[in-house]
Coordinates of N, CA, C and O in Angstrom, one line a residue:
X1 N 25.6 37.0 -3.7 CA 25.2 35.7 -4.3 C 23.7 35.6 -4.1 O 23.1 35.8 -3.1
X2 N 23.0 35.4 -5.3 CA 21.5 35.3 -5.2 C 21.1 34.0 -5.8 O 21.7 33.4 -6.7
X3 N 19.9 33.5 -5.3 CA 19.3 32.3 -5.9 C 20.1 31.0 -5.5 O 21.1 31.1 -4.8
X4 N 19.5 29.9 -5.9 CA 20.2 28.7 -5.7 C 19.9 28.1 -4.3 O 19.3 28.7 -3.5
X5 N 20.4 26.9 -4.1 CA 20.3 26.2 -2.8 C 21.1 26.9 -1.7 O 22.2 27.4 -2.0
X6 N 20.6 27.0 -0.5 CA 21.3 27.5 0.6 C 21.4 26.5 1.7 O 20.5 25.7 1.9
X7 N 22.5 26.4 2.3 CA 22.8 25.4 3.4 C 21.7 25.6 4.5 O 21.5 26.7 4.9
X8 N 21.2 24.5 5.0 CA 20.2 24.5 6.1 C 18.9 25.2 5.8 O 18.2 25.6 6.7
X9 N 18.6 25.5 4.5 CA 17.4 26.2 4.2 C 16.3 25.2 4.0 O 16.5 24.1 3.6
X10 N 15.1 25.6 4.4 CA 13.9 24.7 4.1 C 13.7 23.8 5.3 O 14.4 23.7 6.2
X11 N 12.6 23.0 5.2 CA 12.2 22.0 6.2 C 13.0 20.8 6.0 O 13.3 20.3 4.9
X12 N 13.5 20.2 7.1 CA 14.2 18.9 7.0 C 13.4 17.8 6.4 O 12.2 17.7 6.6
X13 N 14.0 17.0 5.6 CA 13.3 15.9 4.9 C 12.6 15.0 5.8 O 13.1 14.6 6.9
X14 N 11.3 14.6 5.5 CA 10.6 13.7 6.3 C 9.9 14.3 7.5 O 9.3 13.6 8.4
X15 N 10.0 15.7 7.7 CA 9.4 16.3 8.9 C 8.1 16.9 8.6 O 7.5 17.6 9.4
X16 N 7.5 16.7 7.4 CA 6.2 17.3 7.0 C 5.1 16.6 7.7 O 5.2 15.6 8.5
X17 N 3.9 16.9 7.3 CA 2.6 16.4 7.9 C 2.6 14.9 7.8 O 2.1 14.2 8.7
X18 N 3.1 14.3 6.7 CA 2.9 12.9 6.5 C 4.2 12.1 6.8 O 4.2 10.9 6.7
X19 N 5.3 12.8 7.2 CA 6.5 12.1 7.7 C 7.2 11.4 6.6 O 7.9 10.4 6.8
X20 N 7.1 11.8 5.4 CA 7.7 11.1 4.2 C 8.1 12.2 3.2 O 7.6 13.3 3.2
X21 N 9.0 11.8 2.2 CA 9.3 12.8 1.2 C 8.1 13.2 0.4 O 7.1 12.4 0.3
X22 N 8.1 14.4 -0.2 CA 7.0 14.8 -1.0 C 7.4 14.9 -2.5 O 8.6 14.8 -2.8
X23 N 6.4 15.0 -3.4 CA 6.7 15.1 -4.8 C 5.7 16.1 -5.4 O 4.5 16.1 -5.1
X24 N 6.2 17.0 -6.2 CA 5.4 18.0 -6.9 C 4.6 17.3 -8.0 O 5.1 16.4 -8.7
X25 N 3.3 17.6 -8.1 CA 2.4 17.0 -9.1 C 1.7 18.1 -9.8 O 1.2 19.0 -9.2
X26 N 1.6 18.1 -11.2 CA 0.8 19.1 -11.9 C -0.6 18.6 -12.0 O -0.9 17.5 -12.5
X27 N -1.6 19.4 -11.6 CA -3.0 19.0 -11.6 C -3.8 20.2 -12.2 O -3.4 21.3 -12.1
X28 N -4.9 19.9 -12.9 CA -5.8 20.9 -13.4 C -6.3 21.7 -12.2 O -6.5 21.2 -11.1
X29 N -6.5 23.0 -12.4 CA -7.0 23.9 -11.3 C -8.3 23.4 -10.8 O -8.5 23.5 -9.6
X30 N -9.2 22.9 -11.6 CA -10.5 22.4 -11.1 C -10.3 21.3 -10.1 O -11.1 21.1 -9.2
X31 N -9.3 20.4 -10.3 CA -9.0 19.3 -9.3 C -8.4 19.9 -8.0 O -8.8 19.4 -7.0
X32 N -7.6 20.9 -8.1 CA -6.9 21.4 -6.9 C -8.0 22.0 -6.0 O -7.9 21.8 -4.8
X33 N -9.0 22.6 -6.5 CA -10.0 23.1 -5.7 C -10.8 22.0 -4.9 O -11.3 22.2 -3.8
X34 N -10.9 20.8 -5.5 CA -11.6 19.7 -4.9 C -10.7 18.9 -4.0 O -11.2 18.1 -3.2
X35 N -9.4 19.1 -4.0 CA -8.5 18.2 -3.3 C -8.7 18.2 -1.8 O -8.8 17.1 -1.2
X36 N -8.9 19.3 -1.1 CA -9.2 19.2 0.3 C -10.4 18.3 0.7 O -10.4 17.5 1.6
X37 N -11.5 18.5 -0.1 CA -12.7 17.6 0.1 C -12.4 16.2 -0.2 O -12.9 15.3 0.6
X38 N -11.6 15.9 -1.2 CA -11.3 14.5 -1.5 C -10.5 13.9 -0.4 O -10.7 12.7 0.0
X39 N -9.5 14.6 0.1 CA -8.7 14.1 1.2 C -9.6 13.8 2.5 O -9.4 12.8 3.1
X40 N -10.5 14.7 2.8 CA -11.4 14.5 3.9 C -12.3 13.3 3.7 O -12.5 12.5 4.6
X41 N -12.8 13.1 2.5 CA -13.6 12.0 2.2 C -12.8 10.7 2.3 O -13.3 9.7 2.8
X42 N -11.6 10.7 1.8 CA -10.8 9.5 1.9 C -10.5 9.0 3.3 O -10.5 7.9 3.6
X43 N -10.4 10.0 4.2 CA -10.1 9.6 5.6 C -11.3 9.0 6.3 O -11.2 8.3 7.2
X44 N -12.5 9.3 5.7 CA -13.8 8.8 6.4 C -14.3 7.6 5.7 O -15.3 7.0 6.1
X45 N -13.7 7.1 4.6 CA -14.2 6.0 3.8 C -14.0 4.7 4.6 O -13.0 4.6 5.4
X46 N -14.8 3.7 4.4 CA -14.6 2.4 5.1 C -14.1 1.3 4.2 O -14.0 0.2 4.6
X47 N -13.8 1.6 2.9 CA -13.2 0.5 2.0 C -12.0 0.0 2.7 O -11.7 -1.2 2.7
X48 N -11.1 0.8 3.2 CA -9.9 0.4 4.0 C -10.2 1.1 5.3 O -10.1 2.3 5.5
X49 N -10.6 0.2 6.3 CA -11.1 0.8 7.5 C -10.1 1.4 8.5 O -10.5 2.3 9.2
X50 N -8.9 1.0 8.4 CA -7.9 1.6 9.3 C -6.6 1.7 8.6 O -6.3 0.9 7.7
X51 N -5.8 2.8 8.9 CA -4.5 3.0 8.3 C -3.5 3.0 9.4 O -3.7 3.7 10.4
X52 N -2.4 2.3 9.3 CA -1.3 2.2 10.3 C 0.0 2.7 9.6 O 0.2 2.5 8.5
X53 N 0.8 3.4 10.4 CA 2.1 3.7 10.0 C 3.1 3.0 11.0 O 2.9 3.2 12.2
X54 N 4.1 2.3 10.5 CA 5.1 1.7 11.4 C 5.8 2.8 12.2 O 6.1 3.9 11.7
X55 N 6.0 2.6 13.5 CA 6.7 3.5 14.3 C 8.2 3.5 14.0 O 8.8 2.5 13.8
X56 N 8.7 4.7 13.8 CA 10.2 4.8 13.5 C 11.0 4.2 14.6 O 10.9 4.5 15.7
X57 N 11.9 3.3 14.2 CA 12.8 2.7 15.1 C 12.2 1.5 15.9 O 12.9 0.9 16.7
X58 N 10.9 1.2 15.6 CA 10.2 0.1 16.3 C 10.8 -1.2 15.8 O 10.9 -1.4 14.6
X59 N 11.1 -2.1 16.7 CA 11.7 -3.4 16.3 C 10.8 -4.5 16.9 O 10.5 -4.5 18.1
X60 N 10.4 -5.5 16.1 CA 9.7 -6.6 16.6 C 10.5 -7.8 16.2 O 10.4 -8.3 15.1
X61 N 11.3 -8.3 17.1 CA 12.2 -9.4 16.8 C 11.6 -10.7 17.4 O 11.5 -10.8 18.6
X62 N 11.3 -11.6 16.6 CA 10.7 -12.9 17.0 C 11.6 -14.0 16.7 O 12.5 -13.9 15.8
X63 N 11.5 -15.1 17.4 CA 12.4 -16.2 17.2 C 12.2 -16.8 15.8 O 11.1 -17.0 15.3
X64 N 13.3 -17.2 15.2 CA 13.3 -17.9 13.9 C 14.0 -19.2 14.1 O 15.2 -19.2 14.4
X65 N 13.3 -20.3 14.0 CA 13.9 -21.6 14.2 C 14.6 -22.1 13.0 O 14.2 -21.9 11.8
X66 N 15.8 -22.7 13.2 CA 16.7 -23.2 12.1 C 16.0 -24.3 11.3 O 16.1 -24.3 10.1
X67 N 15.3 -25.2 12.0 CA 14.7 -26.3 11.3 C 13.5 -25.8 10.5 O 12.5 -25.3 11.0
X68 N 13.4 -26.0 9.2 CA 12.3 -25.7 8.4 C 11.0 -26.5 8.8 O 11.2 -27.6 9.2
X69 N 9.9 -25.9 8.7 CA 8.6 -26.6 9.0 C 8.1 -27.3 7.7 O 7.9 -26.7 6.7
X70 N 7.9 -28.6 7.8 CA 7.5 -29.4 6.7 C 6.0 -29.2 6.4 O 5.2 -29.2 7.3
X71 N 5.7 -29.0 5.1 CA 4.3 -28.8 4.8 C 3.8 -30.2 4.2 O 2.7 -30.3 3.8
X72 N 4.6 -31.2 4.2 CA 4.3 -32.5 3.7 C 4.1 -33.4 4.9 O 3.3 -33.2 5.8
X73 N 5.0 -34.4 5.0 CA 5.0 -35.4 6.2 C 5.7 -34.7 7.3 O 6.7 -34.0 7.2
X74 N 5.2 -34.9 8.6 CA 5.8 -34.3 9.7 C 7.3 -34.8 9.9 O 7.6 -36.0 9.6
X75 N 8.1 -33.9 10.5 CA 9.5 -34.3 10.8 C 9.8 -33.9 12.2 O 9.1 -33.0 12.7
X76 N 10.8 -34.5 12.8 CA 11.1 -34.1 14.2 C 11.5 -32.7 14.3 O 12.2 -32.2 13.4
X77 N 11.1 -32.0 15.3 CA 11.4 -30.5 15.4 C 12.7 -30.4 16.3 O 13.0 -31.1 17.2
X78 N 13.5 -29.4 15.9 CA 14.7 -29.0 16.7 C 14.2 -27.9 17.7 O 13.4 -27.1 17.3
X79 N 14.8 -27.9 18.8 CA 14.4 -27.0 19.9 C 15.3 -25.7 20.0 O 15.2 -25.0 21.0
X80 N 16.1 -25.5 19.0 CA 16.9 -24.3 19.2 C 16.7 -23.2 18.1 O 16.3 -23.5 17.0
X81 N 16.8 -22.0 18.6 CA 16.6 -20.8 17.7 C 17.9 -20.4 17.0 O 18.9 -20.2 17.7
X82 N 17.8 -20.3 15.7 CA 19.0 -19.9 14.9 C 19.3 -18.4 15.1 O 20.4 -18.0 15.3
X83 N 18.2 -17.6 15.0 CA 18.4 -16.2 15.1 C 17.0 -15.5 15.4 O 16.1 -16.2 15.6
X84 N 17.0 -14.2 15.5 CA 15.8 -13.5 15.7 C 15.5 -12.8 14.4 O 16.3 -12.3 13.7
X85 N 14.2 -12.8 14.1 CA 13.7 -12.2 12.8 C 12.9 -10.9 13.1 O 11.9 -11.0 13.9
X86 N 13.4 -9.8 12.6 CA 12.7 -8.5 12.7 C 11.7 -8.4 11.6 O 12.1 -8.3 10.4
X87 N 10.4 -8.5 11.9 CA 9.4 -8.4 10.8 C 9.4 -7.1 10.1 O 9.1 -7.1 8.9
X88 N 9.7 -6.0 10.7 CA 9.8 -4.7 10.0 C 10.9 -4.8 8.9 O 10.7 -4.4 7.8
X89 N 12.1 -5.4 9.2 CA 13.1 -5.5 8.2 C 12.7 -6.4 7.1 O 13.1 -6.3 5.9
X90 N 12.0 -7.5 7.4 CA 11.6 -8.5 6.5 C 10.4 -8.0 5.5 O 10.4 -8.3 4.4
X91 N 9.5 -7.3 6.1 CA 8.3 -6.9 5.3 C 8.3 -5.4 4.8 O 7.6 -5.1 3.9
X92 N 9.1 -4.6 5.4 CA 9.1 -3.2 5.0 C 10.5 -2.7 4.5 O 11.4 -2.7 5.2
X93 N 10.5 -2.4 3.2 CA 11.8 -2.1 2.5 C 12.1 -0.6 2.7 O 13.2 -0.2 2.8
X94 N 11.0 0.3 2.7 CA 11.2 1.7 2.8 C 10.3 2.3 3.9 O 9.2 2.7 3.6
X95 N 10.7 2.3 5.2 CA 9.8 2.7 6.3 C 9.2 4.1 6.1 O 8.1 4.3 6.4
X96 N 10.0 5.0 5.5 CA 9.5 6.4 5.4 C 8.3 6.5 4.5 O 7.5 7.4 4.5
X97 N 8.2 5.5 3.5 CA 7.1 5.6 2.5 C 6.1 4.4 2.6 O 5.4 4.1 1.7
X98 N 6.1 3.7 3.8 CA 5.3 2.6 3.9 C 4.2 2.8 5.0 O 4.5 3.4 6.0
X99 N 3.0 2.3 4.7 CA 1.9 2.3 5.7 C 1.2 1.0 5.6 O 1.4 0.2 4.6
X100 N 0.4 0.7 6.6 CA -0.4 -0.5 6.6 C -1.9 -0.1 6.7 O -2.2 1.0 7.2
X101 N -2.8 -0.9 6.1 CA -4.2 -0.6 6.1 C -5.0 -1.9 6.3 O -4.5 -3.0 5.8
X102 N -6.1 -1.8 7.0 CA -6.9 -3.0 7.2 C -8.0 -3.0 6.1 O -8.6 -2.0 5.8
X103 N -8.1 -4.1 5.4 CA -9.0 -4.3 4.3 C -10.5 -4.6 4.8 O -10.7 -5.3 5.7
X104 N -11.4 -4.0 4.1 CA -12.8 -4.2 4.3 C -13.4 -4.7 3.0 O -13.4 -3.9 2.0
X105 N -14.0 -5.8 3.0 CA -14.7 -6.3 1.8 C -14.0 -7.6 1.2 O -12.9 -8.0 1.7
X106 N -14.6 -8.1 0.2 CA -14.1 -9.4 -0.4 C -13.7 -9.3 -1.9 O -13.7 -10.3 -2.5
X107 N -13.5 -8.1 -2.4 CA -13.2 -8.0 -3.8 C -11.9 -8.6 -4.3 O -11.6 -8.8 -5.4
X108 N -11.0 -8.9 -3.3 CA -9.6 -9.4 -3.7 C -9.3 -10.8 -3.1 O -8.2 -11.2 -3.0
X109 N -10.4 -11.6 -2.8 CA -10.2 -12.9 -2.2 C -9.4 -13.8 -3.2 O -8.8 -14.8 -2.7
X110 N -9.5 -13.6 -4.5 CA -8.8 -14.4 -5.5 C -7.3 -14.4 -5.3 O -6.6 -15.3 -5.8
X111 N -6.7 -13.4 -4.7 CA -5.3 -13.3 -4.5 C -5.0 -13.4 -3.0 O -3.8 -13.1 -2.6
X112 N -5.9 -13.9 -2.2 CA -5.6 -14.1 -0.8 C -5.7 -12.9 0.1 O -5.2 -12.9 1.2
X113 N -6.4 -11.9 -0.4 CA -6.6 -10.7 0.5 C -8.1 -10.7 0.9 O -9.0 -10.6 0.1
X114 N -8.3 -10.9 2.2 CA -9.6 -11.1 2.7 C -10.1 -10.0 3.6 O -9.2 -9.2 4.1
X115 N -11.4 -9.9 3.9 CA -11.9 -8.9 4.8 C -11.2 -9.0 6.2 O -11.1 -10.1 6.7
X116 N -10.7 -7.9 6.7 CA -10.0 -7.9 7.9 C -8.5 -8.0 7.9 O -7.8 -7.8 8.8
X117 N -8.0 -8.4 6.7 CA -6.5 -8.6 6.5 C -5.8 -7.2 6.6 O -6.4 -6.2 6.3
X118 N -4.6 -7.2 7.0 CA -3.8 -6.0 7.0 C -2.8 -6.1 5.8 O -2.1 -7.1 5.6
X119 N -2.8 -5.1 5.0 CA -1.9 -5.0 3.8 C -0.8 -4.0 4.1 O -1.1 -3.0 4.8
X120 N 0.3 -4.3 3.5 CA 1.5 -3.4 3.7 C 1.6 -2.7 2.3 O 1.7 -3.4 1.3
X121 N 1.7 -1.4 2.3 CA 1.7 -0.6 1.1 C 2.9 0.3 1.1 O 3.2 1.0 2.0
X122 N 3.7 0.2 -0.1 CA 4.9 1.0 -0.2 C 4.6 2.1 -1.3 O 4.3 1.9 -2.4
X123 N 4.6 3.4 -0.8 CA 4.4 4.5 -1.7 C 5.5 4.9 -2.6 O 5.4 5.6 -3.5
X124 N 6.7 4.3 -2.3 CA 7.9 4.7 -3.1 C 8.0 3.9 -4.4 O 8.8 4.2 -5.2
X125 N 7.2 2.8 -4.5 CA 7.3 1.9 -5.7 C 6.5 2.5 -6.8 O 5.4 3.0 -6.6
X126 N 7.0 2.5 -8.0 CA 6.3 2.9 -9.2 C 5.3 1.9 -9.6 O 5.6 0.7 -9.8
X127 N 4.0 2.2 -9.6 CA 3.0 1.2 -9.9 C 3.1 0.7 -11.4 O 3.3 1.6 -12.3
X128 N 3.0 -0.6 -11.6 CA 3.1 -1.1 -12.9 C 1.9 -2.0 -13.2 O 1.2 -2.5 -12.3
X129 N 1.7 -2.3 -14.5 CA 0.6 -3.2 -14.9 C 0.7 -4.5 -14.2 O 1.8 -5.1 -14.1
X130 N -0.4 -5.0 -13.6 CA -0.5 -6.3 -12.9 C -0.2 -6.2 -11.5 O -0.5 -7.2 -10.8
X131 N 0.2 -5.1 -10.9 CA 0.5 -5.0 -9.5 C -0.8 -4.7 -8.8 O -1.7 -4.1 -9.3
X132 N -0.9 -5.1 -7.5 CA -2.0 -4.7 -6.6 C -1.7 -3.4 -6.0 O -0.6 -3.2 -5.4
X133 N -2.6 -2.4 -6.1 CA -2.4 -1.1 -5.6 C -3.5 -0.6 -4.7 O -4.6 -1.2 -4.7
X134 N -3.2 0.4 -3.9 CA -4.3 1.2 -3.2 C -4.5 2.4 -4.1 O -3.5 3.1 -4.4
X135 N -5.7 2.7 -4.4 CA -6.0 3.8 -5.3 C -7.2 4.6 -4.8 O -8.0 4.0 -4.0
X136 N -7.3 5.8 -5.2 CA -8.5 6.6 -4.9 C -9.2 6.8 -6.2 O -8.6 7.4 -7.2
X137 N -10.4 6.4 -6.3 CA -11.2 6.5 -7.6 C -12.5 7.3 -7.2 O -13.3 6.7 -6.4
X138 N -12.6 8.5 -7.7 CA -13.8 9.3 -7.5 C -14.1 9.4 -6.0 O -15.3 9.3 -5.6
X139 N -13.1 9.6 -5.2 CA -13.3 9.9 -3.8 C -13.3 8.6 -2.9 O -13.5 8.7 -1.7
X140 N -13.3 7.4 -3.5 CA -13.4 6.2 -2.8 C -12.0 5.5 -2.8 O -11.4 5.3 -3.8
X141 N -11.6 5.1 -1.6 CA -10.3 4.4 -1.4 C -10.5 2.9 -1.6 O -11.5 2.3 -1.1
X142 N -9.7 2.3 -2.5 CA -9.9 0.9 -2.8 C -8.6 0.2 -3.1 O -7.6 0.8 -3.4
X143 N -8.6 -1.2 -2.9 CA -7.4 -2.0 -3.3 C -7.9 -2.9 -4.4 O -8.9 -3.6 -4.4
X144 N -7.1 -2.8 -5.5 CA -7.4 -3.6 -6.7 C -6.1 -3.8 -7.5 O -5.1 -3.2 -7.2
X145 N -6.2 -4.7 -8.5 CA -5.1 -4.9 -9.4 C -5.1 -3.9 -10.5 O -6.1 -3.6 -11.1
X146 N -3.9 -3.3 -10.8 CA -3.8 -2.3 -11.8 C -3.6 -3.0 -13.2 O -2.7 -3.8 -13.3
X147 N -4.4 -2.7 -14.2 CA -4.4 -3.3 -15.5 C -4.4 -2.2 -16.6 O -5.1 -1.3 -16.5
X148 N -3.5 -2.4 -17.5 CA -3.5 -1.5 -18.7 C -3.6 -2.4 -19.9 O -2.9 -3.3 -20.2
X149 N -4.6 -2.0 -20.7 CA -4.9 -2.7 -22.0 C -4.9 -1.6 -23.1 O -5.8 -0.8 -23.1
X150 N -4.0 -1.8 -24.0 CA -3.8 -0.7 -25.1 C -3.6 0.6 -24.4 O -2.7 0.8 -23.6
X151 N -4.5 1.6 -24.6 CA -4.4 2.9 -24.0 C -5.4 3.1 -22.9 O -5.6 4.2 -22.4
X152 N -6.0 2.0 -22.4 CA -7.0 2.0 -21.4 C -6.5 1.5 -20.1 O -5.7 0.6 -20.0
X153 N -6.9 2.1 -19.0 CA -6.5 1.7 -17.6 C -7.6 1.2 -16.8 O -8.7 1.8 -16.9
X154 N -7.4 0.1 -16.0 CA -8.5 -0.5 -15.3 C -8.0 -0.8 -13.9 O -6.8 -1.0 -13.6
X155 N -8.9 -0.8 -12.9 CA -8.7 -1.4 -11.6 C -9.5 -2.7 -11.6 O -10.7 -2.7 -11.8
X156 N -8.8 -3.8 -11.4 CA -9.5 -5.1 -11.6 C -9.6 -5.8 -10.2 O -8.6 -5.9 -9.5
X157 N -10.8 -6.2 -9.9 CA -11.1 -7.0 -8.7 C -10.6 -8.4 -8.9 O -10.5 -8.9 -10.1
X158 N -10.3 -9.2 -7.9 CA -10.0 -10.6 -8.0 C -11.1 -11.4 -7.4 O -10.9 -12.3 -6.6
X159 N -12.3 -11.1 -7.8 CA -13.5 -11.8 -7.3 C -14.5 -11.6 -8.5 O -14.8 -10.4 -8.9
X160 N -15.0 -12.7 -9.1 CA -15.9 -12.5 -10.3 C -17.2 -11.8 -10.0 O -17.9 -11.4 -10.9
X161 N -17.5 -11.6 -8.7 CA -18.7 -10.8 -8.4 C -18.6 -9.3 -8.5 O -19.6 -8.6 -8.4
X162 N -17.4 -8.9 -8.8 CA -17.1 -7.4 -8.9 C -16.6 -7.1 -10.3 O -15.7 -7.8 -10.8
X163 N -17.2 -6.0 -10.9 CA -16.7 -5.6 -12.3 C -15.4 -4.9 -12.2 O -15.0 -4.3 -11.2
X164 N -14.7 -4.9 -13.4 CA -13.5 -4.0 -13.5 C -14.0 -2.6 -13.6 O -15.0 -2.3 -14.0
X165 N -13.1 -1.7 -13.0 CA -13.4 -0.3 -13.0 C -12.5 0.4 -14.0 O -11.3 0.4 -13.8
X166 N -13.0 1.0 -15.0 CA -12.2 1.7 -16.0 C -11.9 3.1 -15.6 O -12.8 3.8 -15.1
X167 N -10.7 3.5 -15.8 CA -10.3 4.8 -15.4 C -10.4 5.7 -16.7 O -9.8 5.4 -17.7
X168 N -11.2 6.7 -16.7 CA -11.4 7.6 -17.8 C -10.9 9.0 -17.5 O -10.5 9.3 -16.4
X169 N -10.9 9.8 -18.5 CA -10.5 11.2 -18.3 C -11.4 11.9 -17.3 O -11.0 12.8 -16.6
X170 N -12.7 11.5 -17.2 CA -13.6 12.1 -16.2 C -13.4 11.5 -14.8 O -14.0 12.1 -13.9
X171 N -12.6 10.5 -14.6 CA -12.4 9.9 -13.3 C -11.4 10.8 -12.5 O -10.4 11.2 -13.0
X172 N -11.7 10.9 -11.2 CA -10.8 11.5 -10.3 C -10.0 10.3 -9.7 O -10.6 9.5 -9.0
X173 N -8.8 10.2 -10.1 CA -8.0 8.9 -9.9 C -6.6 9.3 -9.4 O -5.9 10.1 -9.9
X174 N -6.2 8.5 -8.4 CA -4.8 8.6 -7.9 C -4.4 7.3 -7.2 O -5.2 6.7 -6.5
X175 N -3.2 6.9 -7.5 CA -2.6 5.7 -6.8 C -1.9 6.1 -5.6 O -1.0 6.9 -5.7
X176 N -2.2 5.5 -4.4 CA -1.5 5.8 -3.2 C -0.3 5.0 -3.0 O 0.6 5.4 -2.3
X177 N -0.2 3.8 -3.5 CA 0.9 2.9 -3.3 C 0.7 1.5 -3.8 O -0.4 1.2 -4.2
X178 N 1.8 0.8 -3.8 CA 1.8 -0.6 -4.3 C 1.7 -1.5 -3.0 O 2.5 -1.4 -2.1
X179 N 0.8 -2.5 -3.1 CA 0.7 -3.5 -2.0 C 1.9 -4.5 -2.1 O 2.0 -5.1 -3.2
X180 N 2.6 -4.6 -1.0 CA 3.8 -5.5 -1.1 C 3.6 -6.8 -0.3 O 4.2 -7.8 -0.6
X181 N 2.7 -6.8 0.7 CA 2.5 -7.9 1.6 C 1.1 -7.9 2.2 O 0.5 -6.8 2.3
X182 N 0.6 -9.1 2.6 CA -0.7 -9.1 3.2 C -0.5 -10.0 4.5 O 0.2 -11.0 4.5
X183 N -1.0 -9.5 5.6 CA -1.0 -10.2 6.9 C -2.4 -10.8 7.1 O -3.3 -10.1 7.2
X184 N -2.4 -12.1 7.0 CA -3.7 -12.8 7.0 C -3.9 -13.7 8.2 O -3.0 -14.5 8.5
X185 N -5.0 -13.6 8.9 CA -5.2 -14.4 10.1 C -5.9 -15.7 9.6 O -6.9 -15.6 8.8
X186 N -5.5 -16.8 10.1 CA -6.1 -18.1 9.7 C -7.4 -18.3 10.5 O -7.5 -17.9 11.6

C-alpha cells in the first residue's frame, strides 16, 4: 500500500511552535523571502505592546452574584453567590486559536478600546466587513476596523485624528485575528 494517510503519522495537532492548528497559504515567492524579517519586525513593534496566550487548562472562577446590579436607582444587595463564573469560558470560545494583546495608542477610542487595554483575539474567526481585527500592514501590527467598499479594502480607525489605511496590491497585508472582547480598566 502506497500513499495516503497513515495512522499516527505526522506531528500531533496543536503541538507546533504556535500551539494551534496551521493553515496552508499560497504566497508570491517574493513575499516568502521577506516573511522571516516581517515576523521578526512584528515581534518588536510597539503598536500592540504585549501578547498573551491563555494557559491551557487555566481556570479563573470568580463569584457571580444572583442579584443584578442596577445601573439606575440603587437597590438592596443580596449577599449570596449564585455560582462561580469562569472568565476563560465566558470570554474565550476557542482557546487553541485565541490570544490577548495589550493595546498601545488611541486610534480605537471611538469603540471603547483605549491605550493600555487588553484585547482578546480569536484567530479561528473569518474576518468580515465591519469587524475589528488585528492586522499586519507593511510590517506594522495594528488594531483597526476592517472595511470593504466596492472592490477596495480599508483598515479604519475609530478616532477622527487618524486616516483610513487603504490596502492595495503593493501592501504587505495579513489579518492575524478578529477582536472579540476588550478588558478595560476604569
